[in-house]
Coordinates of C-alpha atoms in Angstrom, one line a residue:
M1 CA 51.7 4.0 -0.2
E2 CA 49.6 1.0 -0.9
N3 CA 49.0 0.1 -4.4
H4 CA 45.3 -0.7 -4.9
S5 CA 44.2 -1.8 -8.2
L6 CA 41.0 -0.1 -9.8
P7 CA 37.7 -1.9 -10.6
K8 CA 37.7 -3.5 -14.0
L9 CA 35.4 -1.1 -15.8
H10 CA 34.5 -3.6 -18.5
I11 CA 33.2 -6.3 -16.6
A12 CA 29.2 -6.7 -16.5
P13 CA 27.9 -7.4 -12.9
L14 CA 26.1 -10.5 -12.3
F15 CA 23.1 -8.6 -11.2
C16 CA 22.4 -6.3 -14.1
L17 CA 19.0 -5.4 -14.2
L18 CA 17.0 -4.2 -17.0
F19 CA 14.1 -1.8 -15.9
L20 CA 11.9 -0.4 -18.5
T21 CA 9.5 2.0 -16.9
S22 CA 6.6 4.1 -18.0
L23 CA 8.2 6.8 -15.5
V24 CA 10.9 7.2 -17.4
N25 CA 10.4 9.8 -20.0
C26 CA 10.3 8.6 -23.5
Q27 CA 13.2 11.2 -24.5
L28 CA 15.6 9.4 -22.4
N29 CA 17.3 6.5 -23.9
Y30 CA 19.8 3.9 -22.9
T31 CA 22.6 4.8 -25.4
F32 CA 22.0 8.3 -25.0
Y33 CA 25.6 9.4 -24.6
D34 CA 27.3 6.1 -26.5
D35 CA 28.6 8.5 -29.3
S36 CA 28.9 11.9 -27.7
C37 CA 30.5 10.6 -24.5
P38 CA 31.4 7.0 -24.8
S39 CA 33.7 7.4 -21.7
L40 CA 30.8 8.5 -19.4
T41 CA 30.9 5.8 -17.1
K42 CA 34.3 5.0 -16.9
I43 CA 34.7 8.5 -15.8
V44 CA 31.6 8.7 -13.5
R45 CA 32.9 5.4 -11.8
Y46 CA 36.5 6.4 -11.3
G47 CA 35.7 9.1 -9.7
V48 CA 33.1 7.6 -7.3
W49 CA 35.9 5.0 -6.5
T50 CA 38.2 7.3 -5.8
A51 CA 35.9 9.1 -3.4
I52 CA 34.9 6.1 -1.3
A53 CA 38.2 5.1 -1.4
N54 CA 39.0 8.2 0.7
D55 CA 35.6 8.3 2.6
T56 CA 33.4 5.3 2.8
R57 CA 30.5 7.7 3.9
M58 CA 30.6 9.2 0.6
A59 CA 28.4 6.2 -0.7
A60 CA 25.9 6.9 1.1
S61 CA 26.0 10.9 0.6
L62 CA 26.0 10.6 -3.2
L63 CA 22.9 8.2 -3.0
R64 CA 21.3 10.8 -0.6
L65 CA 22.2 13.7 -2.7
H66 CA 20.4 11.8 -6.0
F67 CA 17.1 11.0 -3.7
H68 CA 17.2 15.0 -2.4
D69 CA 17.5 16.0 -6.0
C70 CA 14.7 14.1 -7.6
F71 CA 12.0 14.8 -4.7
V72 CA 11.9 18.4 -5.2
N73 CA 10.4 19.4 -8.3
G74 CA 12.0 16.3 -10.3
C75 CA 15.3 15.0 -11.1
D76 CA 16.9 18.3 -12.4
G77 CA 20.1 18.9 -10.7
S78 CA 18.5 21.8 -8.6
V79 CA 19.9 20.1 -5.3
L80 CA 23.4 21.0 -7.1
L81 CA 22.7 24.9 -7.5
D82 CA 24.1 27.3 -4.7
G83 CA 21.6 28.7 -2.5
G84 CA 18.2 27.5 -2.5
E85 CA 18.0 23.5 -1.5
K86 CA 21.4 23.7 0.0
N87 CA 20.3 25.9 2.5
A88 CA 16.8 23.9 3.2
L89 CA 16.7 22.1 6.6
P90 CA 16.8 18.9 5.3
N91 CA 20.5 19.7 3.4
L92 CA 21.7 22.3 5.6
N93 CA 25.0 21.1 7.3
S94 CA 24.1 17.5 6.2
A95 CA 24.2 17.3 2.6
R96 CA 27.4 16.1 1.1
G97 CA 29.0 15.0 -1.9
F98 CA 28.8 18.1 -4.0
E99 CA 32.7 18.6 -4.5
I100 CA 32.8 14.8 -5.6
I101 CA 30.2 15.9 -8.4
D102 CA 32.1 18.8 -9.3
S103 CA 35.5 16.9 -9.9
I104 CA 33.8 14.4 -12.0
K105 CA 31.9 17.1 -13.9
S106 CA 35.1 18.9 -14.8
N107 CA 36.7 15.5 -15.8
L108 CA 33.6 15.1 -18.3
E109 CA 34.0 18.8 -19.4
K110 CA 37.5 17.7 -20.4
A111 CA 36.7 14.9 -22.3
C112 CA 33.4 15.5 -23.9
P113 CA 32.6 19.5 -23.0
G114 CA 29.2 20.7 -22.9
V115 CA 27.4 17.4 -23.6
V116 CA 26.4 15.7 -19.9
S117 CA 24.2 17.2 -17.6
C118 CA 24.9 17.4 -14.0
T119 CA 21.5 15.7 -13.3
D120 CA 23.0 13.0 -15.4
V121 CA 26.0 13.0 -13.5
L122 CA 24.3 12.8 -10.3
T123 CA 22.0 10.0 -11.4
L124 CA 24.8 7.6 -12.6
A125 CA 26.9 8.7 -9.5
A126 CA 24.5 7.4 -7.2
R127 CA 24.1 4.0 -9.1
E128 CA 28.1 3.8 -9.0
A129 CA 28.0 4.4 -5.4
V130 CA 25.5 1.4 -4.7
Y131 CA 27.3 -0.6 -6.8
L132 CA 30.9 -0.1 -5.6
V133 CA 30.2 -0.8 -1.7
R134 CA 28.1 -3.9 -2.3
T135 CA 30.7 -5.7 -0.1
S136 CA 32.6 -4.5 3.0
T137 CA 36.0 -4.7 1.6
L138 CA 36.1 -2.1 -1.1
Y139 CA 39.5 -3.1 -2.4
L140 CA 39.0 -6.6 -3.0
P141 CA 38.8 -7.5 -6.8
S142 CA 36.5 -10.1 -6.2
I143 CA 33.3 -7.5 -5.3
F144 CA 33.7 -6.1 -8.7
E145 CA 33.6 -9.7 -10.6
T146 CA 30.3 -10.0 -8.2
G147 CA 28.6 -6.8 -8.6
G148 CA 25.3 -5.7 -7.7
P149 CA 22.9 -4.2 -6.8
Y150 CA 22.9 -2.9 -10.0
W151 CA 20.3 -1.3 -12.3
S152 CA 20.7 0.1 -15.8
L153 CA 19.7 3.9 -16.6
A154 CA 18.7 5.7 -19.3
F155 CA 19.9 9.1 -20.2
G156 CA 19.0 12.4 -21.7
R157 CA 18.3 14.8 -18.5
R158 CA 18.6 18.2 -18.9
D159 CA 19.6 20.7 -15.6
G160 CA 17.0 23.0 -14.2
L161 CA 17.4 26.6 -14.0
T162 CA 16.2 27.3 -10.4
T163 CA 16.5 26.1 -7.1
S164 CA 14.1 26.5 -4.2
E165 CA 14.7 26.2 -0.2
T166 CA 10.7 26.6 0.3
A167 CA 10.2 23.3 -1.9
A168 CA 13.0 21.3 -0.5
N169 CA 11.2 21.9 3.0
E170 CA 8.2 21.3 1.8
Q171 CA 8.7 18.1 -0.4
L172 CA 11.4 16.2 1.1
P173 CA 10.4 13.7 3.8
G174 CA 11.7 13.7 7.3
P175 CA 12.9 11.9 9.9
F176 CA 10.0 13.0 12.3
E177 CA 7.2 12.4 9.8
P178 CA 4.4 9.6 10.4
L179 CA 4.4 7.0 7.9
D180 CA 1.3 8.3 6.5
N181 CA 2.9 11.7 5.6
I182 CA 5.9 10.2 4.2
T183 CA 3.6 7.7 2.2
R184 CA 1.9 10.8 0.7
K185 CA 5.0 12.6 -0.2
F186 CA 6.0 9.6 -2.2
A187 CA 2.5 9.1 -3.8
A188 CA 3.0 12.8 -5.0
K189 CA 6.0 12.1 -7.1
G190 CA 4.6 8.7 -8.5
L191 CA 6.1 6.5 -6.2
D192 CA 4.1 3.7 -4.2
T193 CA 4.2 1.9 -0.7
K194 CA 6.7 -0.6 -2.0
D195 CA 8.8 2.5 -2.9
V196 CA 8.7 3.8 0.3
V197 CA 9.8 0.5 1.9
V198 CA 12.4 -0.3 -0.7
L199 CA 13.8 3.2 -1.0
S200 CA 14.1 3.6 2.8
G201 CA 16.3 0.4 2.5
G202 CA 19.2 3.0 1.4
H203 CA 19.5 3.9 5.0
T204 CA 21.7 0.5 5.1
L205 CA 24.2 3.0 4.3
G206 CA 25.9 5.7 6.2
F207 CA 25.1 7.9 9.7
A208 CA 22.7 10.5 11.0
Q209 CA 23.7 13.3 13.1
C210 CA 22.5 12.7 17.1
G211 CA 20.7 16.0 17.0
V212 CA 18.0 14.0 15.0
V213 CA 18.0 11.1 17.1
K214 CA 18.0 12.4 20.5
P215 CA 14.7 13.2 21.0
R216 CA 13.9 9.4 20.7
L217 CA 16.3 8.8 23.3
F218 CA 15.5 11.0 26.0
D219 CA 12.2 13.1 25.5
F220 CA 10.0 11.0 22.9
A221 CA 6.9 13.2 22.1
G222 CA 7.5 15.5 24.8
S223 CA 7.1 12.4 27.6
G224 CA 10.6 13.0 28.8
R225 CA 11.5 9.6 28.4
P226 CA 12.7 7.4 25.5
D227 CA 10.8 6.0 22.7
P228 CA 9.0 2.8 24.6
S229 CA 9.3 0.8 20.8
L230 CA 13.5 1.0 20.9
D231 CA 14.9 -2.2 22.0
A232 CA 16.3 -1.8 25.6
S233 CA 20.5 -2.6 24.9
F234 CA 20.0 -0.5 21.1
L235 CA 18.7 2.5 23.5
Q236 CA 21.6 2.1 25.7
S237 CA 24.1 2.1 22.9
L238 CA 22.5 5.2 21.3
Q239 CA 22.5 7.2 24.4
S240 CA 26.3 6.1 24.8
T241 CA 26.7 7.5 21.3
C242 CA 24.6 10.6 21.7
P243 CA 24.5 11.7 25.2
N244 CA 22.0 13.9 26.3
R245 CA 24.2 17.3 25.8
N246 CA 23.9 20.0 23.0
E247 CA 27.8 19.2 22.2
S248 CA 26.6 15.8 21.3
N249 CA 24.3 16.8 18.5
S250 CA 26.8 16.5 15.6
N251 CA 28.0 13.4 16.8
L252 CA 27.1 10.5 14.1
A253 CA 25.1 7.3 14.7
P254 CA 25.4 4.6 12.1
L255 CA 21.6 3.9 10.6
D256 CA 22.7 0.3 10.6
A257 CA 25.1 -2.2 12.0
S258 CA 27.0 -2.4 8.4
S259 CA 26.6 1.3 7.4
S260 CA 29.5 0.9 4.9
K261 CA 28.0 -2.3 3.4
F262 CA 24.9 -2.1 1.3
D263 CA 23.0 -5.3 2.4
N264 CA 19.5 -5.7 4.0
V265 CA 21.0 -5.8 7.7
Y266 CA 18.8 -2.3 8.0
Y267 CA 15.5 -4.7 7.5
K268 CA 16.8 -7.0 10.2
L269 CA 17.5 -4.2 12.7
L270 CA 13.8 -2.9 12.0
V271 CA 12.4 -6.5 12.9
N272 CA 14.4 -6.3 16.2
S273 CA 12.8 -2.6 17.1
S274 CA 16.4 -1.1 16.4
G275 CA 15.8 1.2 13.6
L276 CA 17.9 4.3 13.9
L277 CA 15.2 6.6 13.0
R278 CA 11.5 7.4 14.0
S279 CA 10.5 7.2 10.4
D280 CA 12.5 4.3 9.7
Q281 CA 10.9 2.1 12.8
A282 CA 7.5 3.3 11.7
L283 CA 7.6 1.0 8.9
M284 CA 6.7 -1.7 11.3
S285 CA 4.1 -0.1 12.5
D286 CA 1.8 -1.1 9.6
N287 CA 1.1 -4.4 8.7
V288 CA 1.6 -4.0 4.6
T289 CA 5.0 -2.1 5.0
G290 CA 5.4 -4.6 8.2
S291 CA 5.2 -7.7 6.1
M292 CA 7.3 -6.3 3.1
V293 CA 10.3 -5.4 5.9
V294 CA 10.1 -9.1 7.5
G295 CA 10.4 -10.4 3.4
Y296 CA 13.4 -7.9 2.8
S297 CA 14.8 -9.0 6.0
K298 CA 14.9 -12.8 4.7
F299 CA 15.6 -12.4 1.3
P300 CA 18.3 -9.9 0.4
F301 CA 18.5 -10.7 -3.1
L302 CA 14.5 -9.6 -3.4
F303 CA 15.4 -6.3 -1.9
Y304 CA 18.4 -5.9 -4.1
K305 CA 16.4 -6.5 -7.2
D306 CA 13.4 -4.3 -6.0
F307 CA 15.8 -1.4 -5.0
G308 CA 17.2 -1.0 -8.3
A309 CA 13.6 -1.2 -9.9
S310 CA 12.5 1.8 -7.3
M311 CA 15.8 3.9 -8.2
V312 CA 14.9 3.8 -12.0
K313 CA 11.4 4.8 -11.0
M314 CA 12.9 7.5 -8.6
A315 CA 15.4 8.8 -11.4
G316 CA 12.1 9.0 -14.0
I317 CA 10.8 11.6 -11.6
G318 CA 9.9 15.2 -13.1
V319 CA 12.9 15.1 -16.0
I320 CA 13.6 17.6 -18.3
T321 CA 14.7 16.5 -21.6
G322 CA 15.1 18.0 -25.1
S323 CA 15.3 21.9 -25.9
N324 CA 14.1 22.4 -22.2
G325 CA 16.4 23.2 -19.4
D326 CA 20.5 23.4 -19.7
V327 CA 23.5 21.2 -19.4
R328 CA 25.3 23.1 -16.9
K329 CA 29.2 23.6 -17.5
N330 CA 29.6 24.3 -13.4
C331 CA 27.0 22.1 -11.4
R332 CA 26.9 25.1 -8.7
V333 CA 25.5 28.0 -11.2
V334 CA 23.2 28.3 -14.4
N335 CA 25.1 29.0 -17.5

């Protein structure tokens, strides 16, 4: 068995970014668990590191899970509850990582029982997932010495008591929606056009099921033909990965050419008309969002910085604090 050294948890990342934003509730703070659960970051980082070591796709899954939680009635851990949002179309048979959060929460309950909310666990796990896949070689010690993208998080979120399948179906942006619809859904959460472009960059990680992609490849807008905006060689490659047969619907297509590495290749692909999802490529159809895409395709460190800022904004959407909500013992059920 290989003996892979664990990340050095005490190392401060090179690109540590402190973002103080008005969207973070004033009851959240950066030292919330310093006394009550000082081992929080260490436990979460170890859990995420282990998960990614076993399955590199898990980084994208945890990031997506956090996004889907915050976009449905705020960041309240409702996506983690059994039923409700888990059964919504954007999550059913595609949302992953629940067992990772369960495992981390179980370890936290041993270290500091009844202290850390499931919502804060998920929020921190998403940050750690991005940080730990900054480069493509997970086990090189140098990646933990280099670090980034990394953003500081305030804590103190409480867990919600309800979950809604209907709300998830209505509020989550979809891969087939036009850019205007997606922008409106972001605006409803206090996020602007820049956040749309930046947070879409999370698609630098992970895969999409072919069932989501195939309409662009074979019957775009009911035309019986492929999406004419797709690069020809990219189209041919996708049609090989996702053949026009029902049994290919569960096949996986990478969201970018380096899908296990957090980088700016996603934006480079959009510039070259090679975005996997229709909603991604739509960013190039607008002058404002298109110019941002071009900028991030050229300046990766600008993307990393702005991604951290937008993630902080998102993590402050509709948070529950103080005596409201709960601190679940089991993330899947209310206490």
